[in-house]
């Protein structure tokens, strides 16, 4: 097995789908010895793909298939059929799912070839919330070949997000076929380009926010030469979440006019915005985009130790995150001239129940009857709008039908230039030791509240 790593983000190989049996299909093209389609009893002892066993576990039995495999386990082709009947753990009835259980994306043909294996940090079945870290394990899975319209990215830097501990802890947004693979922020080089892909070549430096490693062009912006892979890995989900929350139409965002669209660059000049959680990765992106849209003052809550850094990227006022909600409202009111200027935009990046309530309370108390928009960076909304004038938006950073055109505009037209010209700057970061082995420890630190530095891992150092 080669050590070349591509850190697959969603492709999950169900190694438990293989089992030892009385009749085993040999490699090098030997067929099923007349047992095709017949039930073969297994002893329940399961092995990995590298052992070249060819039976699919189905309860206490398996169905035989025909396959060909070379000696070094790097090529697989000639699948004749896969049948599982009553088995509840495998995808059935199609050759495209081949030998594996848990494939979330069918392969393009029966004759797939795997050039190598890769390390992947996978999620296993749910346990108690307190044991979320135990769900992670390091595994070996094949590197797929990109089909038509797809590319394969060799990942050189991975940015950690709060989702990396929240998803396994609360068992949300995880594919329910295990082992599953999560992770959003990546940066690396294009390794292979599928047929029909234009404008992307092998060796291109790209970054990406996604749950798969095979993706379309619009999802993989180029990295400018002045941005490193580590810096790029701090950006994808943070910028996407900030951008979607500000510029998506309600109820998915605040519906702001896109920045630098004619006169819209000055549209919000003199308009205040409050950002709860400005030191987070998303918070820093919101601050920079708010500045780009012309907002002033830009008021944020954060630890006072972050004040200088946040003012450098655009914040005009930094309030201590330890203040009570009542004190935050009082301080913002003072900044706005005690009723002279209406507050109509609040972005809650923290998205805890208390900060969600604070976001709505700020608009209730300081919008001067105009109402406004509270963007909440969470799928779980703990508050409701107190009246029709106040709109509460549930914000997602991943590509979705409602923000598809918005992200196309961001990825293909705007972001490269903003990064190249220093209008948007990456987060400060720390590289975790041990490659993928350091991810769980890093996720624990995020659970404990690390905010100033983005945590980055190098899969190739695993």
mmCIF file of C-alpha atoms in Angstrom, residues 86-280:
data_model
loop_
_atom_site.group_PDB
_atom_site.id
_atom_site.type_symbol
_atom_site.label_atom_id
_atom_site.label_comp_id
_atom_site.label_asym_id
_atom_site.label_seq_id
_atom_site.Cartn_x
_atom_site.Cartn_y
_atom_site.Cartn_z
ATOM 1 C CA UNK A 86 -32.436 -9.277 2.510
ATOM 2 C CA UNK A 87 -29.219 -7.710 3.726
ATOM 3 C CA UNK A 88 -29.994 -4.367 5.357
ATOM 4 C CA UNK A 89 -26.418 -3.144 5.487
ATOM 5 C CA UNK A 90 -25.530 -2.933 1.805
ATOM 6 C CA UNK A 91 -26.785 -1.206 -1.289
ATOM 7 C CA UNK A 92 -28.456 -3.832 -3.479
ATOM 8 C CA UNK A 93 -29.489 -4.500 -7.011
ATOM 9 C CA UNK A 94 -26.834 -2.585 -8.927
ATOM 10 C CA UNK A 95 -23.384 -3.359 -10.214
ATOM 11 C CA UNK A 96 -22.328 0.244 -9.713
ATOM 12 C CA UNK A 97 -22.212 -0.200 -5.954
ATOM 13 C CA UNK A 98 -19.719 -2.994 -6.479
ATOM 14 C CA UNK A 99 -18.089 -4.665 -3.498
ATOM 15 C CA UNK A 100 -18.652 -2.001 -0.896
ATOM 16 C CA UNK A 101 -21.369 -1.143 1.565
ATOM 17 C CA UNK A 102 -22.060 2.468 2.420
ATOM 18 C CA UNK A 103 -21.154 4.020 -0.922
ATOM 19 C CA UNK A 104 -22.944 7.360 -0.893
ATOM 20 C CA UNK A 105 -22.118 8.178 -4.516
ATOM 21 C CA UNK A 106 -22.273 5.442 -7.208
ATOM 22 C CA UNK A 107 -19.203 4.951 -9.329
ATOM 23 C CA UNK A 108 -19.522 5.823 -13.018
ATOM 24 C CA UNK A 109 -18.975 2.311 -14.378
ATOM 25 C CA UNK A 110 -18.406 -1.304 -13.421
ATOM 26 C CA UNK A 111 -14.766 -1.126 -14.516
ATOM 27 C CA UNK A 112 -13.338 1.173 -11.876
ATOM 28 C CA UNK A 113 -9.632 1.240 -11.181
ATOM 29 C CA UNK A 114 -8.036 2.276 -7.913
ATOM 30 C CA UNK A 115 -4.522 3.668 -8.184
ATOM 31 C CA UNK A 116 -3.741 3.353 -4.495
ATOM 32 C CA UNK A 117 -5.169 3.404 -1.011
ATOM 33 C CA UNK A 118 -5.471 6.418 1.252
ATOM 34 C CA UNK A 119 -5.855 7.167 4.922
ATOM 35 C CA UNK A 120 -9.212 8.521 6.041
ATOM 36 C CA UNK A 121 -10.524 9.616 9.417
ATOM 37 C CA UNK A 122 -13.924 7.946 9.623
ATOM 38 C CA UNK A 123 -16.914 8.180 11.946
ATOM 39 C CA UNK A 124 -18.388 4.995 13.393
ATOM 40 C CA UNK A 125 -21.847 4.356 14.823
ATOM 41 C CA UNK A 126 -23.263 6.704 17.445
ATOM 42 C CA UNK A 127 -22.491 6.311 21.135
ATOM 43 C CA UNK A 128 -23.301 8.650 24.011
ATOM 44 C CA UNK A 129 -22.624 12.360 23.422
ATOM 45 C CA UNK A 130 -19.849 12.301 26.015
ATOM 46 C CA UNK A 131 -17.990 9.645 23.984
ATOM 47 C CA UNK A 132 -18.127 11.477 20.646
ATOM 48 C CA UNK A 133 -14.337 11.398 20.216
ATOM 49 C CA UNK A 134 -14.341 7.590 20.354
ATOM 50 C CA UNK A 135 -16.406 7.533 17.155
ATOM 51 C CA UNK A 136 -13.368 8.607 15.126
ATOM 52 C CA UNK A 137 -10.922 6.043 13.774
ATOM 53 C CA UNK A 138 -8.203 6.043 11.138
ATOM 54 C CA UNK A 139 -8.932 3.729 8.207
ATOM 55 C CA UNK A 140 -7.596 2.737 4.783
ATOM 56 C CA UNK A 141 -9.858 3.241 1.775
ATOM 57 C CA UNK A 142 -9.342 3.308 -2.005
ATOM 58 C CA UNK A 143 -8.649 6.471 -3.963
ATOM 59 C CA UNK A 144 -11.358 6.796 -6.620
ATOM 60 C CA UNK A 145 -10.900 7.867 -10.210
ATOM 61 C CA UNK A 146 -12.896 10.976 -11.172
ATOM 62 C CA UNK A 147 -15.766 10.385 -13.575
ATOM 63 C CA UNK A 148 -17.005 12.764 -16.237
ATOM 64 C CA UNK A 149 -17.344 16.289 -14.890
ATOM 65 C CA UNK A 150 -15.396 15.490 -11.712
ATOM 66 C CA UNK A 151 -11.941 16.223 -10.371
ATOM 67 C CA UNK A 152 -9.792 14.559 -7.732
ATOM 68 C CA UNK A 153 -8.033 16.839 -5.245
ATOM 69 C CA UNK A 154 -4.861 15.830 -3.408
ATOM 70 C CA UNK A 155 -5.501 17.467 -0.064
ATOM 71 C CA UNK A 156 -2.516 19.171 1.550
ATOM 72 C CA UNK A 157 -4.240 21.107 4.340
ATOM 73 C CA UNK A 158 -7.488 20.583 6.234
ATOM 74 C CA UNK A 159 -9.135 23.243 8.372
ATOM 75 C CA UNK A 160 -11.018 22.125 11.476
ATOM 76 C CA UNK A 161 -14.464 23.495 12.316
ATOM 77 C CA UNK A 162 -16.776 23.296 15.347
ATOM 78 C CA UNK A 163 -18.841 20.892 13.248
ATOM 79 C CA UNK A 164 -16.043 18.352 13.635
ATOM 80 C CA UNK A 165 -17.037 17.831 17.270
ATOM 81 C CA UNK A 166 -20.700 18.863 17.103
ATOM 82 C CA UNK A 167 -21.613 16.400 14.348
ATOM 83 C CA UNK A 168 -20.334 13.261 16.132
ATOM 84 C CA UNK A 169 -21.441 14.494 19.555
ATOM 85 C CA UNK A 170 -25.039 15.255 18.598
ATOM 86 C CA UNK A 171 -25.186 12.799 15.678
ATOM 87 C CA UNK A 172 -26.386 15.413 13.206
ATOM 88 C CA UNK A 173 -25.697 15.825 9.477
ATOM 89 C CA UNK A 174 -23.791 12.527 9.338
ATOM 90 C CA UNK A 175 -24.574 9.844 6.739
ATOM 91 C CA UNK A 176 -26.183 7.000 8.650
ATOM 92 C CA UNK A 177 -24.234 4.322 6.811
ATOM 93 C CA UNK A 178 -21.026 3.731 8.722
ATOM 94 C CA UNK A 179 -18.157 4.274 8.583
ATOM 95 C CA UNK A 180 -18.904 7.811 7.397
ATOM 96 C CA UNK A 181 -16.485 10.614 6.656
ATOM 97 C CA UNK A 182 -17.023 14.258 7.534
ATOM 98 C CA UNK A 183 -14.965 17.398 7.093
ATOM 99 C CA UNK A 184 -15.521 20.605 5.153
ATOM 100 C CA UNK A 185 -12.470 22.802 4.653
ATOM 101 C CA UNK A 186 -9.712 21.613 2.343
ATOM 102 C CA UNK A 187 -6.914 23.047 0.232
ATOM 103 C CA UNK A 188 -4.664 21.212 -2.175
ATOM 104 C CA UNK A 189 -3.717 20.387 -5.734
ATOM 105 C CA UNK A 190 -5.827 18.976 -8.525
ATOM 106 C CA UNK A 191 -4.515 15.434 -9.007
ATOM 107 C CA UNK A 192 -6.790 14.176 -11.793
ATOM 108 C CA UNK A 193 -9.364 15.773 -14.076
ATOM 109 C CA UNK A 194 -12.363 13.858 -15.384
ATOM 110 C CA UNK A 195 -13.617 14.021 -18.932
ATOM 111 C CA UNK A 196 -15.475 17.183 -19.853
ATOM 112 C CA UNK A 197 -13.974 19.391 -17.148
ATOM 113 C CA UNK A 198 -12.763 22.706 -18.546
ATOM 114 C CA UNK A 199 -10.721 25.452 -16.940
ATOM 115 C CA UNK A 200 -9.085 23.165 -14.364
ATOM 116 C CA UNK A 201 -5.841 21.280 -14.885
ATOM 117 C CA UNK A 202 -3.702 18.828 -12.933
ATOM 118 C CA UNK A 203 -1.523 20.772 -10.511
ATOM 119 C CA UNK A 204 -3.912 23.694 -10.038
ATOM 120 C CA UNK A 205 -3.971 25.074 -6.478
ATOM 121 C CA UNK A 206 -7.557 25.048 -5.192
ATOM 122 C CA UNK A 207 -9.586 25.193 -2.007
ATOM 123 C CA UNK A 208 -12.988 23.771 -1.321
ATOM 124 C CA UNK A 209 -15.892 23.508 1.112
ATOM 125 C CA UNK A 210 -17.735 20.251 0.792
ATOM 126 C CA UNK A 211 -18.463 16.764 2.053
ATOM 127 C CA UNK A 212 -16.980 14.980 -0.959
ATOM 128 C CA UNK A 213 -13.660 14.882 -2.726
ATOM 129 C CA UNK A 214 -15.094 14.664 -6.249
ATOM 130 C CA UNK A 215 -16.635 17.983 -7.134
ATOM 131 C CA UNK A 216 -17.675 20.463 -9.764
ATOM 132 C CA UNK A 217 -15.709 23.468 -10.948
ATOM 133 C CA UNK A 218 -17.785 26.163 -9.266
ATOM 134 C CA UNK A 219 -17.039 24.636 -5.848
ATOM 135 C CA UNK A 220 -13.253 24.784 -6.191
ATOM 136 C CA UNK A 221 -11.919 28.346 -6.431
ATOM 137 C CA UNK A 222 -8.274 28.837 -7.325
ATOM 138 C CA UNK A 223 -5.843 29.864 -4.588
ATOM 139 C CA UNK A 224 -3.896 33.062 -5.373
ATOM 140 C CA UNK A 225 -0.112 32.827 -5.219
ATOM 141 C CA UNK A 226 0.003 35.087 -2.151
ATOM 142 C CA UNK A 227 -2.093 32.609 -0.109
ATOM 143 C CA UNK A 228 -0.596 29.374 1.275
ATOM 144 C CA UNK A 229 -2.413 26.050 1.474
ATOM 145 C CA UNK A 230 -2.670 26.406 5.246
ATOM 146 C CA UNK A 231 -4.151 29.887 4.934
ATOM 147 C CA UNK A 232 -6.562 28.718 2.254
ATOM 148 C CA UNK A 233 -7.778 25.873 4.482
ATOM 149 C CA UNK A 234 -8.956 28.428 7.052
ATOM 150 C CA UNK A 235 -11.375 30.028 4.599
ATOM 151 C CA UNK A 236 -13.927 27.775 2.874
ATOM 152 C CA UNK A 237 -16.734 27.186 5.377
ATOM 153 C CA UNK A 238 -16.106 30.453 7.232
ATOM 154 C CA UNK A 239 -16.347 32.640 4.136
ATOM 155 C CA UNK A 240 -19.252 30.629 2.726
ATOM 156 C CA UNK A 241 -21.235 30.863 5.966
ATOM 157 C CA UNK A 242 -20.559 34.574 6.326
ATOM 158 C CA UNK A 243 -21.416 35.270 2.698
ATOM 159 C CA UNK A 244 -24.601 33.209 2.745
ATOM 160 C CA UNK A 245 -25.826 34.770 5.991
ATOM 161 C CA UNK A 246 -25.330 38.309 4.734
ATOM 162 C CA UNK A 247 -26.370 38.039 1.093
ATOM 163 C CA UNK A 248 -28.845 35.136 0.798
ATOM 164 C CA UNK A 249 -32.470 36.182 0.649
ATOM 165 C CA UNK A 250 -34.635 35.677 3.778
ATOM 166 C CA UNK A 251 -35.334 33.292 5.429
ATOM 167 C CA UNK A 252 -31.817 32.021 4.695
ATOM 168 C CA UNK A 253 -29.936 35.284 5.160
ATOM 169 C CA UNK A 254 -30.231 39.024 5.606
ATOM 170 C CA UNK A 255 -30.741 39.677 1.892
ATOM 171 C CA UNK A 256 -28.089 42.390 1.560
ATOM 172 C CA UNK A 257 -27.117 43.731 -1.846
ATOM 173 C CA UNK A 258 -23.921 42.115 -3.081
ATOM 174 C CA UNK A 259 -20.801 44.194 -2.431
ATOM 175 C CA UNK A 260 -19.149 46.152 -5.219
ATOM 176 C CA UNK A 261 -22.246 46.013 -7.420
ATOM 177 C CA UNK A 262 -22.395 49.557 -8.737
ATOM 178 C CA UNK A 263 -23.626 51.866 -6.011
ATOM 179 C CA UNK A 264 -24.185 48.986 -3.567
ATOM 180 C CA UNK A 265 -20.616 49.406 -2.296
ATOM 181 C CA UNK A 266 -21.887 52.510 -0.470
ATOM 182 C CA UNK A 267 -25.447 51.348 0.148
ATOM 183 C CA UNK A 268 -24.851 50.546 3.819
ATOM 184 C CA UNK A 269 -22.496 53.435 4.531
ATOM 185 C CA UNK A 270 -23.356 54.726 7.989
ATOM 186 C CA UNK A 271 -25.479 51.666 8.799
ATOM 187 C CA UNK A 272 -24.442 49.767 11.943
ATOM 188 C CA UNK A 273 -24.106 46.025 12.252
ATOM 189 C CA UNK A 274 -23.514 43.891 15.361
ATOM 190 C CA UNK A 275 -21.601 40.614 15.082
ATOM 191 C CA UNK A 276 -21.794 38.277 18.069
ATOM 192 C CA UNK A 277 -18.625 36.166 18.150
ATOM 193 C CA UNK A 278 -16.273 38.206 16.005
ATOM 194 C CA UNK A 279 -13.093 36.296 16.898
ATOM 195 C CA UNK A 280 -14.357 33.048 15.403
#
